[in-house]
PDB file of C-alpha atoms in Angstrom:
ATOM      1  CA  MET A 420      54.585 -30.762 -11.811  1.00  0.00           C
ATOM      2  CA  SER A 421      54.942 -27.805 -13.538  1.00  0.00           C
ATOM      3  CA  TRP A 422      51.272 -25.939 -15.498  1.00  0.00           C
ATOM      4  CA  ASN A 423      52.617 -28.044 -18.725  1.00  0.00           C
ATOM      5  CA  ASN A 424      52.781 -31.725 -17.361  1.00  0.00           C
ATOM      6  CA  ASN A 425      49.243 -31.038 -15.674  1.00  0.00           C
ATOM      7  CA  ARG A 426      48.171 -29.804 -19.378  1.00  0.00           C
ATOM      8  CA  SER A 427      49.209 -32.889 -20.948  1.00  0.00           C
ATOM      9  CA  VAL A 428      48.033 -35.701 -18.205  1.00  0.00           C
ATOM     10  CA  ARG A 429      44.710 -33.730 -18.316  1.00  0.00           C
ATOM     11  CA  LEU A 430      44.603 -34.163 -21.995  1.00  0.00           C
ATOM     12  CA  ALA A 431      45.873 -37.427 -22.338  1.00  0.00           C
ATOM     13  CA  ALA A 432      43.037 -38.561 -19.941  1.00  0.00           C
ATOM     14  CA  CYS A 433      40.145 -36.609 -21.627  1.00  0.00           C
ATOM     15  CA  ARG A 434      41.755 -38.576 -25.298  1.00  0.00           C
ATOM     16  CA  VAL A 435      38.608 -40.624 -26.732  1.00  0.00           C
ATOM     17  CA  GLU A 436      39.308 -43.634 -28.585  1.00  0.00           C
ATOM     18  CA  PRO A 437      37.637 -44.629 -31.554  1.00  0.00           C
ATOM     19  CA  THR A 438      35.034 -48.160 -30.365  1.00  0.00           C
ATOM     20  CA  VAL A 439      33.500 -51.206 -32.261  1.00  0.00           C
ATOM     21  CA  MET A 440      30.723 -51.474 -32.175  1.00  0.00           C
ATOM     22  CA  ASN A 441      29.509 -54.695 -30.575  1.00  0.00           C
ATOM     23  CA  GLN A 442      26.808 -57.045 -31.994  1.00  0.00           C
ATOM     24  CA  GLN A 443      24.172 -55.093 -29.959  1.00  0.00           C
ATOM     25  CA  GLU A 444      24.574 -51.434 -31.292  1.00  0.00           C
ATOM     26  CA  ARG A 445      25.192 -52.581 -34.397  1.00  0.00           C
ATOM     27  CA  SER A 446      21.839 -54.973 -33.939  1.00  0.00           C
ATOM     28  CA  ARG A 447      19.838 -51.653 -33.153  1.00  0.00           C
ATOM     29  CA  MET A 448      21.001 -49.776 -36.523  1.00  0.00           C
ATOM     30  CA  GLU A 449      19.739 -52.001 -38.502  1.00  0.00           C
ATOM     31  CA  PRO A 450      16.791 -51.629 -40.172  1.00  0.00           C
ATOM     32  CA  ARG A 451      15.150 -55.189 -39.134  1.00  0.00           C
ATOM     33  CA  ASN A 452      14.824 -53.162 -35.670  1.00  0.00           C
ATOM     34  CA  GLN A 453      12.717 -50.729 -36.553  1.00  0.00           C
ATOM     35  CA  PRO A 454       9.156 -51.651 -34.998  1.00  0.00           C
ATOM     36  CA  ASP A 455      10.447 -52.614 -31.918  1.00  0.00           C
ATOM     37  CA  ARG A 456      11.808 -49.355 -31.579  1.00  0.00           C
ATOM     38  CA  LEU A 457       8.066 -47.936 -33.292  1.00  0.00           C
ATOM     39  CA  GLN A 458       6.986 -49.577 -30.131  1.00  0.00           C
ATOM     40  CA  GLN A 459       9.270 -48.373 -27.239  1.00  0.00           C
ATOM     41  CA  THR A 460       8.427 -44.762 -28.063  1.00  0.00           C
ATOM     42  CA  ALA A 461       5.183 -45.642 -28.335  1.00  0.00           C
ATOM     43  CA  MET A 462       5.393 -46.597 -24.667  1.00  0.00           C
ATOM     44  CA  ALA A 463       7.520 -44.652 -24.208  1.00  0.00           C
ATOM     45  CA  THR A 464       4.672 -41.765 -25.788  1.00  0.00           C
ATOM     46  CA  ALA A 465       1.904 -43.498 -23.692  1.00  0.00           C
ATOM     47  CA  ALA A 466       4.171 -42.950 -20.339  1.00  0.00           C
ATOM     48  CA  PHE A 467       4.034 -39.370 -20.779  1.00  0.00           C
ATOM     49  CA  GLU A 468       0.759 -39.054 -21.777  1.00  0.00           C
ATOM     50  CA  LYS A 469      -0.220 -40.966 -19.075  1.00  0.00           C
ATOM     51  CA  LEU A 470       2.275 -38.651 -16.483  1.00  0.00           C
ATOM     52  CA  LEU A 471       1.299 -35.272 -18.466  1.00  0.00           C
ATOM     53  CA  ALA A 472      -2.311 -36.670 -18.021  1.00  0.00           C
ATOM     54  CA  ARG A 473      -1.793 -36.817 -13.550  1.00  0.00           C
ATOM     55  CA  LEU A 474       0.863 -33.407 -13.887  1.00  0.00           C
ATOM     56  CA  GLU A 475      -2.674 -31.801 -14.892  1.00  0.00           C
ATOM     57  CA  GLN A 476      -4.802 -33.191 -12.469  1.00  0.00           C
ATOM     58  CA  GLN A 477      -3.222 -32.418 -10.012  1.00  0.00           C
ATOM     59  CA  VAL A 478      -2.487 -28.954 -11.267  1.00  0.00           C
ATOM     60  CA  GLU A 479      -6.274 -28.683 -11.223  1.00  0.00           C
ATOM     61  CA  GLN A 480      -6.163 -31.032  -7.572  1.00  0.00           C
ATOM     62  CA  SER A 481      -3.805 -27.779  -6.367  1.00  0.00           C
ATOM     63  CA  GLN A 482      -6.504 -24.857  -8.350  1.00  0.00           C
ATOM     64  CA  ALA A 483      -9.181 -26.204  -6.346  1.00  0.00           C
ATOM     65  CA  VAL A 484      -6.361 -26.120  -3.257  1.00  0.00           C
ATOM     66  CA  TRP A 485      -5.631 -22.803  -3.979  1.00  0.00           C
ATOM     67  CA  ARG A 486      -9.191 -21.287  -4.918  1.00  0.00           C
ATOM     68  CA  ARG A 487     -10.604 -22.721  -1.725  1.00  0.00           C
ATOM     69  CA  HIS A 488      -7.994 -21.913   0.671  1.00  0.00           C
ATOM     70  CA  GLY A 489      -8.651 -18.190  -0.752  1.00  0.00           C
ATOM     71  CA  GLU A 490     -12.018 -18.177  -0.325  1.00  0.00           C
ATOM     72  CA  GLU A 491     -11.563 -18.849   2.813  1.00  0.00           C
ATOM     73  CA  GLU A 492      -9.107 -16.391   3.284  1.00  0.00           C
ATOM     74  CA  HIS A 493     -11.519 -13.523   1.397  1.00  0.00           C
ATOM     75  CA  ALA A 494     -14.486 -14.863   4.297  1.00  0.00           C
ATOM     76  CA  ARG A 495     -12.332 -14.401   7.389  1.00  0.00           C
ATOM     77  CA  LEU A 496     -10.746 -10.588   6.073  1.00  0.00           C
ATOM     78  CA  GLN A 497     -14.417 -10.140   5.509  1.00  0.00           C
ATOM     79  CA  GLN A 498     -15.219 -11.197   9.318  1.00  0.00           C
ATOM     80  CA  ALA A 499     -12.736  -9.044  10.300  1.00  0.00           C
ATOM     81  CA  MET A 500     -13.495  -6.006   8.590  1.00  0.00           C
ATOM     82  CA  GLN A 501     -16.687  -5.826   9.512  1.00  0.00           C
ATOM     83  CA  VAL A 502     -15.719  -6.507  13.480  1.00  0.00           C
ATOM     84  CA  MET A 503     -13.756  -4.027  12.760  1.00  0.00           C
ATOM     85  CA  PHE A 504     -16.338  -1.879  11.288  1.00  0.00           C
ATOM     86  CA  GLN A 505     -18.988  -2.164  13.714  1.00  0.00           C
ATOM     87  CA  GLN A 506     -16.149  -1.925  16.764  1.00  0.00           C
ATOM     88  CA  GLN A 507     -15.136   1.819  14.616  1.00  0.00           C
ATOM     89  CA  GLN A 508     -19.240   2.721  15.097  1.00  0.00           C
ATOM     90  CA  GLN A 509     -19.135   1.809  18.430  1.00  0.00           C
ATOM     91  CA  ARG A 510     -16.361   4.413  19.328  1.00  0.00           C
ATOM     92  CA  THR A 511     -17.965   6.949  17.324  1.00  0.00           C
ATOM     93  CA  GLU A 512     -21.147   6.564  18.944  1.00  0.00           C
ATOM     94  CA  VAL A 513     -19.434   6.578  22.306  1.00  0.00           C
ATOM     95  CA  ALA A 514     -17.568   9.481  20.906  1.00  0.00           C
ATOM     96  CA  LEU A 515     -20.544  11.237  19.648  1.00  0.00           C
ATOM     97  CA  ARG A 516     -22.896  10.818  22.340  1.00  0.00           C
ATOM     98  CA  PRO A 517     -21.831  14.127  24.385  1.00  0.00           C
ATOM     99  CA  LYS A 518     -22.263  16.542  20.737  1.00  0.00           C
ATOM    100  CA  VAL A 519     -25.616  14.946  20.856  1.00  0.00           C
ATOM    101  CA  LEU A 520     -26.539  14.856  23.782  1.00  0.00           C
ATOM    102  CA  LEU A 521     -25.460  18.351  24.499  1.00  0.00           C
ATOM    103  CA  ALA A 522     -27.513  19.401  20.606  1.00  0.00           C
ATOM    104  CA  TRP A 523     -31.056  17.822  21.560  1.00  0.00           C
ATOM    105  CA  GLN A 524     -30.214  19.373  24.469  1.00  0.00           C
ATOM    106  CA  VAL A 525     -30.143  22.677  22.788  1.00  0.00           C
ATOM    107  CA  VAL A 526     -32.762  21.660  20.751  1.00  0.00           C
ATOM    108  CA  ALA A 527     -35.259  21.002  23.670  1.00  0.00           C
ATOM    109  CA  GLY A 528     -34.461  24.457  24.685  1.00  0.00           C
ATOM    110  CA  THR A 529     -34.962  26.539  22.078  1.00  0.00           C
ATOM    111  CA  ALA A 530     -38.469  24.350  21.134  1.00  0.00           C
ATOM    112  CA  LEU A 531     -38.990  26.048  25.465  1.00  0.00           C
ATOM    113  CA  LEU A 532     -37.899  29.536  24.800  1.00  0.00           C
ATOM    114  CA  LEU A 533     -40.708  29.776  21.331  1.00  0.00           C
ATOM    115  CA  ILE A 534     -43.280  28.231  24.011  1.00  0.00           C
ATOM    116  CA  LEU A 535     -43.112  30.549  26.735  1.00  0.00           C
ATOM    117  CA  LEU A 536     -42.415  33.519  23.778  1.00  0.00           C
ATOM    118  CA  LEU A 537     -45.320  32.017  22.454  1.00  0.00           C
ATOM    119  CA  ALA A 538     -47.523  31.757  25.468  1.00  0.00           C
ATOM    120  CA  GLY A 539     -46.338  35.175  26.919  1.00  0.00           C
ATOM    121  CA  GLY A 540     -47.778  36.173  23.766  1.00  0.00           C
ATOM    122  CA  LEU A 541     -51.019  34.537  24.003  1.00  0.00           C
ATOM    123  CA  LEU A 542     -50.989  35.773  26.931  1.00  0.00           C
ATOM    124  CA  LEU A 543     -50.471  39.792  26.256  1.00  0.00           C
ATOM    125  CA  LEU A 544     -53.144  38.787  23.423  1.00  0.00           C
ATOM    126  CA  LYS A 545     -55.451  37.662  25.957  1.00  0.00           C
ATOM    127  CA  GLN A 546     -54.732  41.000  28.372  1.00  0.00           C
ATOM    128  CA  THR A 547     -54.575  43.670  25.387  1.00  0.00           C
ATOM    129  CA  TYR A 548     -57.746  41.738  24.373  1.00  0.00           C
ATOM    130  CA  ALA A 549     -59.126  41.914  27.870  1.00  0.00           C
ATOM    131  CA  SER A 550     -58.378  46.100  27.679  1.00  0.00           C
ATOM    132  CA  LEU A 551     -60.032  46.851  24.931  1.00  0.00           C
ATOM    133  CA  HIS A 552     -63.265  44.793  25.543  1.00  0.00           C
ATOM    134  CA  ALA A 553     -62.601  46.874  29.132  1.00  0.00           C
ATOM    135  CA  ALA A 554     -62.077  50.049  27.123  1.00  0.00           C
ATOM    136  CA  GLN A 555     -65.110  49.720  24.573  1.00  0.00           C
ATOM    137  CA  ALA A 556     -67.511  48.482  27.174  1.00  0.00           C
ATOM    138  CA  GLN A 557     -66.541  52.058  29.081  1.00  0.00           C
ATOM    139  CA  LEU A 558     -66.954  53.896  25.794  1.00  0.00           C
ATOM    140  CA  GLU A 559     -69.827  52.506  25.125  1.00  0.00           C
ATOM    141  CA  ALA A 560     -71.223  53.270  29.175  1.00  0.00           C
ATOM    142  CA  THR A 561     -69.761  56.557  28.342  1.00  0.00           C
ATOM    143  CA  GLN A 562     -71.439  57.617  25.576  1.00  0.00           C
ATOM    144  CA  ILE A 563     -75.010  56.289  27.586  1.00  0.00           C
ATOM    145  CA  GLU A 564     -73.983  58.865  29.999  1.00  0.00           C
ATOM    146  CA  LEU A 565     -73.762  61.169  27.773  1.00  0.00           C
ATOM    147  CA  GLN A 566     -77.068  60.641  25.979  1.00  0.00           C
ATOM    148  CA  GLU A 567     -78.314  61.169  29.626  1.00  0.00           C
ATOM    149  CA  ARG A 568     -76.943  64.149  30.587  1.00  0.00           C
ATOM    150  CA  GLN A 569     -78.285  66.097  26.651  1.00  0.00           C
ATOM    151  CA  PRO A 570     -82.024  67.846  26.675  1.00  0.00           C
ATOM    152  CA  GLN A 571     -84.012  66.279  24.335  1.00  0.00           C
TER     153      GLN A 571
END
């Protein structure tokens, strides 16, 4: 078959012949069946509203499940972050421990040096005071001796 023949066969198969309405179809079109149609429409609307209510309920349930899941995930994430923070704190403490120890040793050494300097200064001051006191005693003794040698 050629292409044109195929086309005509396809067009013939697609032809729609006018049909005669049967009694049932005519009765549906008549106005006396309007209450039945309204009743069917009302029933369809009621069924649709029930379906819509069920869908809304399912949406609310789904949202509650998602909300609960989100809260659980948030709690897990927060707990994991706390664990990570504590681990980081421990690693930081371990890493800084030698430096902190060295800093305390420097502070203790400086304090000990200051105490030794203060003690040395006090000993030097005590010795200087003793020397001064001895010099004053010798001066007084010398003055007394001079007064005794002088003729009266």
